[in-house]
XYZ file of C-alpha atoms in Angstrom:
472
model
C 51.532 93.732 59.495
C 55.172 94.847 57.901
C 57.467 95.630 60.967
C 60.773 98.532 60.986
C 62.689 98.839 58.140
C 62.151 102.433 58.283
C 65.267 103.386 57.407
C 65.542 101.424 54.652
C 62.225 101.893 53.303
C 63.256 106.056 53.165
C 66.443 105.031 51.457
C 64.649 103.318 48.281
C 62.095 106.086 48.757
C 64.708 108.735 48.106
C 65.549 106.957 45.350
C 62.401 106.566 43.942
C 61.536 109.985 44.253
C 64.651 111.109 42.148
C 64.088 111.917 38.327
C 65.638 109.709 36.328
C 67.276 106.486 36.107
C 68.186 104.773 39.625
C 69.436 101.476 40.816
C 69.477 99.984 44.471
C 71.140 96.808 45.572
C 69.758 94.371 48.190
C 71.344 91.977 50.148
C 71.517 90.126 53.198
C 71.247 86.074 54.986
C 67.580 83.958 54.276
C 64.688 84.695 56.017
C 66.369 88.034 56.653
C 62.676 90.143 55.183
C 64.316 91.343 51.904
C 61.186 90.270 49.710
C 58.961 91.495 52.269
C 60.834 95.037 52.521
C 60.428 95.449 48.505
C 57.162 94.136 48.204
C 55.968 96.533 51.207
C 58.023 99.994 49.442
C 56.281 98.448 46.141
C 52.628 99.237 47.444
C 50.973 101.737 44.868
C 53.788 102.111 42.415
C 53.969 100.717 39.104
C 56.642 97.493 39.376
C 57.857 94.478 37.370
C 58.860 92.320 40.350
C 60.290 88.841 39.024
C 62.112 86.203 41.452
C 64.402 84.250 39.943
C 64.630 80.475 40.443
C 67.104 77.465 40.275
C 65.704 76.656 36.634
C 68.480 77.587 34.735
C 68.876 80.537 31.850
C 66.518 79.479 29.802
C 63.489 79.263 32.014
C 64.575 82.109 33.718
C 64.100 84.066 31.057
C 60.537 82.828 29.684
C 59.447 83.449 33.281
C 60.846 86.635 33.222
C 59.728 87.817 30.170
C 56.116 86.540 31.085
C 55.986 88.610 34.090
C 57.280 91.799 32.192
C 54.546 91.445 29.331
C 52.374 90.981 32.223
C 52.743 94.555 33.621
C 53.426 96.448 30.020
C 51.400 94.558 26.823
C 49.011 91.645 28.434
C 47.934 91.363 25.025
C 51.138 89.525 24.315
C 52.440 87.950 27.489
C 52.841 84.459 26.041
C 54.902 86.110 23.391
C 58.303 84.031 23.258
C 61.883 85.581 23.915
C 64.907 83.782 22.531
C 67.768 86.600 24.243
C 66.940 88.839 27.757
C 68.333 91.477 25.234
C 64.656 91.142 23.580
C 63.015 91.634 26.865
C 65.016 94.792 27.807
C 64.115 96.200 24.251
C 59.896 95.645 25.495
C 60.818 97.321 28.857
C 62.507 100.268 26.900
C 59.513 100.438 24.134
C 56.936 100.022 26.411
C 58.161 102.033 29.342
C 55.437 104.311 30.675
C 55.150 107.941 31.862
C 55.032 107.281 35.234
C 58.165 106.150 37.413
C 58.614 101.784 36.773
C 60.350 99.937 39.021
C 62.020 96.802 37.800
C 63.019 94.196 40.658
C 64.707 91.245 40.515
C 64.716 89.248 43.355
C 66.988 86.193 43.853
C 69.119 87.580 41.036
C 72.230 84.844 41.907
C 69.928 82.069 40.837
C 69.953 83.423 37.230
C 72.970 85.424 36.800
C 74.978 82.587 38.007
C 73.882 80.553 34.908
C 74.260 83.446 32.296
C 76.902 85.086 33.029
C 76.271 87.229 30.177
C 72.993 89.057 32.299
C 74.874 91.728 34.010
C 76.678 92.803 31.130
C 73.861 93.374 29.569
C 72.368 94.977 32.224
C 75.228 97.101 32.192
C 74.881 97.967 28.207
C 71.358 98.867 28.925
C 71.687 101.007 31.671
C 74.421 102.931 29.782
C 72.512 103.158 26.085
C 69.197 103.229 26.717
C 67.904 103.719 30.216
C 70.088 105.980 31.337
C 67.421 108.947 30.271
C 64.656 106.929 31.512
C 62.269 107.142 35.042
C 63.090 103.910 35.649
C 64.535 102.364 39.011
C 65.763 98.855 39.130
C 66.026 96.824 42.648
C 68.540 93.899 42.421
C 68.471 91.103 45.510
C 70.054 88.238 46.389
C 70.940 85.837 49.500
C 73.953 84.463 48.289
C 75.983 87.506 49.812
C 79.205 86.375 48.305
C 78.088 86.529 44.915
C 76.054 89.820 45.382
C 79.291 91.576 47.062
C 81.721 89.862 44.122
C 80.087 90.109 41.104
C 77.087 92.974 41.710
C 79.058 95.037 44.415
C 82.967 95.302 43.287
C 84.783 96.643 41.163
C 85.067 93.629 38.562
C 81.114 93.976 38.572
C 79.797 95.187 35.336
C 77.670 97.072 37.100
C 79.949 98.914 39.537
C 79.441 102.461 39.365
C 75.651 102.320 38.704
C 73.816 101.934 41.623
C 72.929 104.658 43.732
C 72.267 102.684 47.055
C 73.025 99.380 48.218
C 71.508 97.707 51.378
C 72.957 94.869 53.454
C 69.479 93.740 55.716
C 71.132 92.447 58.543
C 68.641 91.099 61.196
C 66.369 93.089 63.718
C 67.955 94.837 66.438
C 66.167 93.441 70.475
C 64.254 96.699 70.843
C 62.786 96.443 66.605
C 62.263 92.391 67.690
C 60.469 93.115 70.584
C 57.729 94.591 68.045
C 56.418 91.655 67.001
C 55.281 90.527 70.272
C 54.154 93.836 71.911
C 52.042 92.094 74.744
C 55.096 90.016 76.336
C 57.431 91.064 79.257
C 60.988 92.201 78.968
C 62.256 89.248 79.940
C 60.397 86.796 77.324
C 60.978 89.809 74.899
C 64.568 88.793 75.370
C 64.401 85.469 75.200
C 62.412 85.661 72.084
C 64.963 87.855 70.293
C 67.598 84.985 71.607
C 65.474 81.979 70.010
C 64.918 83.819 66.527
C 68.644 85.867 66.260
C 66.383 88.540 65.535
C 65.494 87.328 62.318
C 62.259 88.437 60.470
C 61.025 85.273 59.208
C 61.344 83.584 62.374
C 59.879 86.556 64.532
C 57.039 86.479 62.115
C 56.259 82.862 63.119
C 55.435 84.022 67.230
C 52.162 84.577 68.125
C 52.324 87.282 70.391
C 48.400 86.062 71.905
C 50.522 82.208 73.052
C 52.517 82.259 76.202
C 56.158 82.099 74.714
C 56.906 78.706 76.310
C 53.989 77.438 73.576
C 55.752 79.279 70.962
C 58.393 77.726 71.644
C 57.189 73.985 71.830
C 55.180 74.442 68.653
C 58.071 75.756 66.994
C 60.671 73.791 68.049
C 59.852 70.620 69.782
C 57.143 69.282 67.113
C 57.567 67.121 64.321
C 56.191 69.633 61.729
C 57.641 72.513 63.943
C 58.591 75.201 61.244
C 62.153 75.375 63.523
C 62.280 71.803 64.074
C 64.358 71.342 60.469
C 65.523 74.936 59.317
C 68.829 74.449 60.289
C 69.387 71.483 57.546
C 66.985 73.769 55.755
C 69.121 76.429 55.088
C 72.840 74.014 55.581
C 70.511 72.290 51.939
C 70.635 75.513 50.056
C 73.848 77.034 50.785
C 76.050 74.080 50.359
C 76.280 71.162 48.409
C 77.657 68.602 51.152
C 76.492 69.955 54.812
C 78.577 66.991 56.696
C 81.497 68.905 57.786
C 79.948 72.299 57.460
C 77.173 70.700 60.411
C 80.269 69.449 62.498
C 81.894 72.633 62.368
C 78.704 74.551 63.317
C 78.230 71.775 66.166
C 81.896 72.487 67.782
C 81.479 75.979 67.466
C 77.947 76.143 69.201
C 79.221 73.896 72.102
C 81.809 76.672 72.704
C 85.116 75.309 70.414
C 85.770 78.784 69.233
C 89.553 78.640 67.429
C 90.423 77.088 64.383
C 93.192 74.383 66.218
C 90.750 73.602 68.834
C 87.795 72.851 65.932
C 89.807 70.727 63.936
C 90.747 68.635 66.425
C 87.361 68.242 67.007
C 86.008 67.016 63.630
C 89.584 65.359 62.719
C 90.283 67.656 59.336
C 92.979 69.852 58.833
C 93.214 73.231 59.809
C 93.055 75.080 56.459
C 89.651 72.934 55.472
C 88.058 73.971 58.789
C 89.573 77.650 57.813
C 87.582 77.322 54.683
C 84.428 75.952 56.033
C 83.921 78.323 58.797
C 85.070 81.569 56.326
C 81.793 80.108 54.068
C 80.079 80.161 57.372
C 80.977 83.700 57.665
C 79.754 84.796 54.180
C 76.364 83.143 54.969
C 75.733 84.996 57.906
C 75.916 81.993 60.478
C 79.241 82.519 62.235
C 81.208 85.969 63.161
C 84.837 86.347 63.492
C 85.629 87.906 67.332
C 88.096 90.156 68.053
C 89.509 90.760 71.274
C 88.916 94.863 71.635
C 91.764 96.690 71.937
C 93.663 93.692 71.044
C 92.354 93.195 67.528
C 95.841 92.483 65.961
C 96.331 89.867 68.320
C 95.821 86.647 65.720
C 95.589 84.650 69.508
C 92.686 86.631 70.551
C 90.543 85.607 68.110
C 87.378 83.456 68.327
C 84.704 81.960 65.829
C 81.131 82.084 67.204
C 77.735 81.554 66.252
C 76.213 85.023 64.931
C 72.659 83.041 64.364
C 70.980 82.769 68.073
C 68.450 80.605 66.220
C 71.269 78.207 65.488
C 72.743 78.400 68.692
C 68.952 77.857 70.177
C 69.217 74.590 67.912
C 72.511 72.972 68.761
C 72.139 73.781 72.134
C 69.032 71.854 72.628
C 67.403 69.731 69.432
C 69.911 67.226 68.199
C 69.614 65.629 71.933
C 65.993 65.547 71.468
C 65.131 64.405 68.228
C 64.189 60.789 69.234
C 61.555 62.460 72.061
C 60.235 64.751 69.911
C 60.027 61.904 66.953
C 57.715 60.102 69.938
C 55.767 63.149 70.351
C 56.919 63.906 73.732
C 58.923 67.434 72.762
C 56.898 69.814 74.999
C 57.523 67.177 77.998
C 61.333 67.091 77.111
C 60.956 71.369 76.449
C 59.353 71.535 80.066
C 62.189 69.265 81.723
C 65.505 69.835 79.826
C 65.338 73.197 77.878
C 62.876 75.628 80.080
C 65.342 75.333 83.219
C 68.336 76.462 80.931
C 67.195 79.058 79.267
C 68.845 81.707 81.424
C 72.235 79.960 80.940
C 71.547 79.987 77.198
C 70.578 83.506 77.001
C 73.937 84.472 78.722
C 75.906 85.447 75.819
C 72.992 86.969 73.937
C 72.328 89.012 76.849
C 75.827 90.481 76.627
C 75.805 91.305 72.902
C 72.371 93.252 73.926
C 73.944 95.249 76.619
C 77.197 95.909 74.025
C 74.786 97.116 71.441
C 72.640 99.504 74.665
C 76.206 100.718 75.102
C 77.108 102.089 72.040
C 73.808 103.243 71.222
C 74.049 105.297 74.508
C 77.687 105.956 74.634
C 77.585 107.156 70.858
C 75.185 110.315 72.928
C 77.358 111.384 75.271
C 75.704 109.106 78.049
C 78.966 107.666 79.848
C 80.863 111.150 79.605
C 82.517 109.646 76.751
C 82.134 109.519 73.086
C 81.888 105.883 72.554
C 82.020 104.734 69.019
C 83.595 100.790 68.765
C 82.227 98.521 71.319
C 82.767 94.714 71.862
C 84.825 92.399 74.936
C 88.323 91.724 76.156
C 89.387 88.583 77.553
C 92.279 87.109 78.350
C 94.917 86.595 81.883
C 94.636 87.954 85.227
C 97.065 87.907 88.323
C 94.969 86.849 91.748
C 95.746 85.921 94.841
C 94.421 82.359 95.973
C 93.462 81.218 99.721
C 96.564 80.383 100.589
C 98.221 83.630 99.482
C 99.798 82.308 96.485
C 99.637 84.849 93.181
C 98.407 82.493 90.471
C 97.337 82.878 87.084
C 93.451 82.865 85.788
C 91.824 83.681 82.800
C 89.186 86.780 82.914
C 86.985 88.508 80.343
C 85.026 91.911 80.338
C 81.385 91.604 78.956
C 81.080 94.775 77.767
C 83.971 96.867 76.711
C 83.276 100.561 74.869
C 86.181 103.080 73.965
C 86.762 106.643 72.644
C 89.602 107.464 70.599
C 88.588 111.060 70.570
C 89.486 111.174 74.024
C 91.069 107.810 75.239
C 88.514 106.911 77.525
C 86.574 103.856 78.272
C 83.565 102.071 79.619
C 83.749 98.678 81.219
C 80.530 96.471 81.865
C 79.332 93.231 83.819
C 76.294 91.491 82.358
C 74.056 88.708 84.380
C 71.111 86.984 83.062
C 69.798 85.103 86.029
C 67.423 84.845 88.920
C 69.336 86.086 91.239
C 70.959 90.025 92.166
C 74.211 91.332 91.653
C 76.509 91.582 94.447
C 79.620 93.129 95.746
C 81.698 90.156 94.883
C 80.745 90.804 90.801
C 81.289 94.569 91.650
C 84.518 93.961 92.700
C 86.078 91.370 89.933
C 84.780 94.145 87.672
C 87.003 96.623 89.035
C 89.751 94.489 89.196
C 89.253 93.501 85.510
C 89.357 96.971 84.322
C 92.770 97.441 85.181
C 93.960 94.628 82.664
C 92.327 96.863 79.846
C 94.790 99.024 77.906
C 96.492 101.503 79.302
C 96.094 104.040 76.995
C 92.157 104.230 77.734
C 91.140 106.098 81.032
C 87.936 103.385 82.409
C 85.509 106.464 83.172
C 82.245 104.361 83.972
C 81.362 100.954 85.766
C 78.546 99.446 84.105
C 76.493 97.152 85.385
C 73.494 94.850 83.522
C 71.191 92.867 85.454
C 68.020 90.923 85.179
C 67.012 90.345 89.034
C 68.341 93.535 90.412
C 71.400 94.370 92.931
C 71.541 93.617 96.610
C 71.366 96.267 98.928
C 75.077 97.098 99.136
C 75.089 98.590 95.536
C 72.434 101.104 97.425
C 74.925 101.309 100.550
C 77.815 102.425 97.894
C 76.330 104.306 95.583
C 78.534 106.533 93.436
C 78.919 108.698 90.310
C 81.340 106.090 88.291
C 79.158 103.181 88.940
C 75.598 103.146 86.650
C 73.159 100.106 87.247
C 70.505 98.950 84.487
C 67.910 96.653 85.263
C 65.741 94.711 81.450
C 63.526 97.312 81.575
C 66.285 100.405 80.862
C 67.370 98.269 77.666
C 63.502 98.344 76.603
C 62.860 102.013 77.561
């Protein structure tokens, strides 16, 4: 069953539905559902869809070729090609009345090894298909090749394409989709084990309890999970050693570039490097403090993959118990009791994106449009009366710069209410924000409720959201 994408799906629908020539590039991480996405708007229409593989030009091209004498003269589709210049010549012949689509998938894999391709994509394009009802789909995973050398302006092909699509992953609410049946809270927690990533989501069975999703996945030898982290660390880099102890530091909270180094013993500029290819992979975000973002202190490398997070958190302490066969006894003991502390930062980034999404209507009185956290230094007072210095962060921090005003937010992921002592620090907090932004809401996220004094104190500045609200 293909899951969301709607918006996308209308955009290379619009396309399609033009007369004419029309290209669309797609892009995005692995596993993100690009394939799936074109081979679900493909249903019904006439398509050459070719992925390419790591087999070099040469190969690439008899495979291609093959596929395209498939779909247009089957009489001849062990006919042999010695330039893709050939092939585009059959697809221009042999083009029928109707609208073709012509999709490459993978395209790095070949155009990396002729280097010549898009150029002649480009010749063809501007000679001979211009005129034609023809729409061409290019994809690729390696996202710095696809925004370098299909996307910019030193691309051949810049100028052509009349879309382009980054898939990023599935949002909590399009995640919880895929397991329909399950409560809020494992809905959650689900979105936190896959990062909301299709291929992963695809691999819960919403009829299992999510603990034995979890075990299977996970915590078993031949769990699909078990190894996808080296997986995908295999085909994006060519040595994984320090790339896997840069990953590791940064999961176990090691967020700046001094701090990481130190860590793994290599020099600042390599780690630089290493977590800036992290970056264009998908697997780590740069963090800005809101508000602060020129700040070069207030910045912070984190994991951007939940999956990978899920991983380092838990499996590389495991992997002799699960070896024995003893994974869903270790799941049970050592993972199951922290999943609430692991699901603490997730939860926030779900209540930033709830924010926005709301704030961007009107909700808060405001019209929110950049959302994110602040952290940094606050003055308190200890027991003794002394003013000391502490550091302090804001889960959830929303501004308007139409009209300088702001929404602050406290986010708790546990089995147990809200109180007036989170209440409070909240308040305090808000005070450290800017002072150009007027704080015009208090909001509160929580996944066991408030005690009664939130009920006692109830007023208009102060708006409490329980799991279900983010679901509604």
């Amino acid at each position: 069953m293909f899951i969301g994408r709607d918006r996308e799906l209308n955009t290379l629908q619009e396309l399609y539905e033009k007369d004419g020539f029309g290209m669309s590039v797609i892009y995005g991480r692995r596993r993100i559902g690009k394939s799936t996405l074109i081979v679900e708007f493909l249903k019904d229409k006439k398509s050459i869809f070719y992925t390419a593989t790591k087999v070099g030009k040469e190969k690439n091209l008899e495979l291609f070729s093959k596929q395209v004498l498939t779909v247009l003269d089957p009489a001849f589709e062990d006919a042999v090609f010695s330039s893709v210049e050939a092939v585009f010549d059959i697809i221009t012949q042999k083009m029928p009345d109707e609208k073709l689509i012509l999709v490459i998938d993978e395209l790095p894999y070949w155009a990396e090894k002729d280097e010549a391709l898009l150029s002649v994509m480009q010749k063809y394009i501007d000679t001979k298909w211009n005129q034609k009802n023809l729409m061409i789909i290019l994809c690729g995973s390696a996202l710095s090749f696809m925004e370098n050398k299909v996307l910019s302006e030193k691309s051949p092909l810049f100028g052509r394409r009349d879309s382009q699509i980054r898939l990023e992953t599935f949002s909590y609410r399009e995640a919880a989709l895929f397991v329909p049946d399950y409560s809020v809270e494992d809905k959650a927690i689900c979105y936190g084990i896959t990062g909301g990533v299709a291929k992963y989501l695809s691999l819960i069975d919403g009829g299992k309890s999510l603990d034995d999703n979890i075990k299977k996945l996970f915590f078993r030898p031949d769990g699909y999970l078990y190894d996808e982290t080296r997986n995908l660390l295999t085909q994006e880099f060519s040595d994984i050693t320090l790339v896997n102890n840069v990953i590791e530091q940064v999961a176990s909270g090691e967020n700046t570039v001094n701090g990481i180094a130190g860590k793994v013993g290599e020099k600042e500029p390599t780690v630089l490097y290493t977590l800036e290819k992290l970056i264009r992979v998908g697997l780590v975000e740069k963090k800005k403090c809101l508000t602060e973002e020129k700040n070069k202190k207030k910045t912070q490398y984190v994991l951007k993959d939940y999956m990978f997070k899920f991983w380092y958190d838990f499996i590389p302490k495991a992997h002799s118990v699960i070896e024995m066969g003893q994974g869903d006894l270790y799941y049970e003991k050592a993972v199951k009791p922290k999943l609430h502390s692991f699901m603490g930062s997730i939860f926030e980034e779900m209540c930033r994106y709830y924010t926005l999404e709301q704030g961007i209507q009107g909700r808060f009185d405001s019209f929110l449009t950049q959302v994110g956290s602040w952290w940094g230094v606050e003055q308190v007072e200890n027991q003794i009366g002394e003013r000391v210095q502490q550091s302090a962060d804001i889960d959830v921090l929303a501004i308007s710069e139409t009209d300088k005003t702001a929404v602050v937010g406290e986010c708790k992921f546990r089995n147990e209410k809200i109180d007036k002592k989170v209440y409070d620090t909240l308040l305090r907090r808000a005070g450290l924000v800017s002072g150009k932004y007027r704080v015009t809401k208090y909001l509160f996220f929580s996944l066991s409720g408030y005690t009664d004094w939130f009920r006692a104190n109830e007023n208009r500045d102060t708006v409490l959201f329980s799991l279900d609200d983010l679901y509604a």
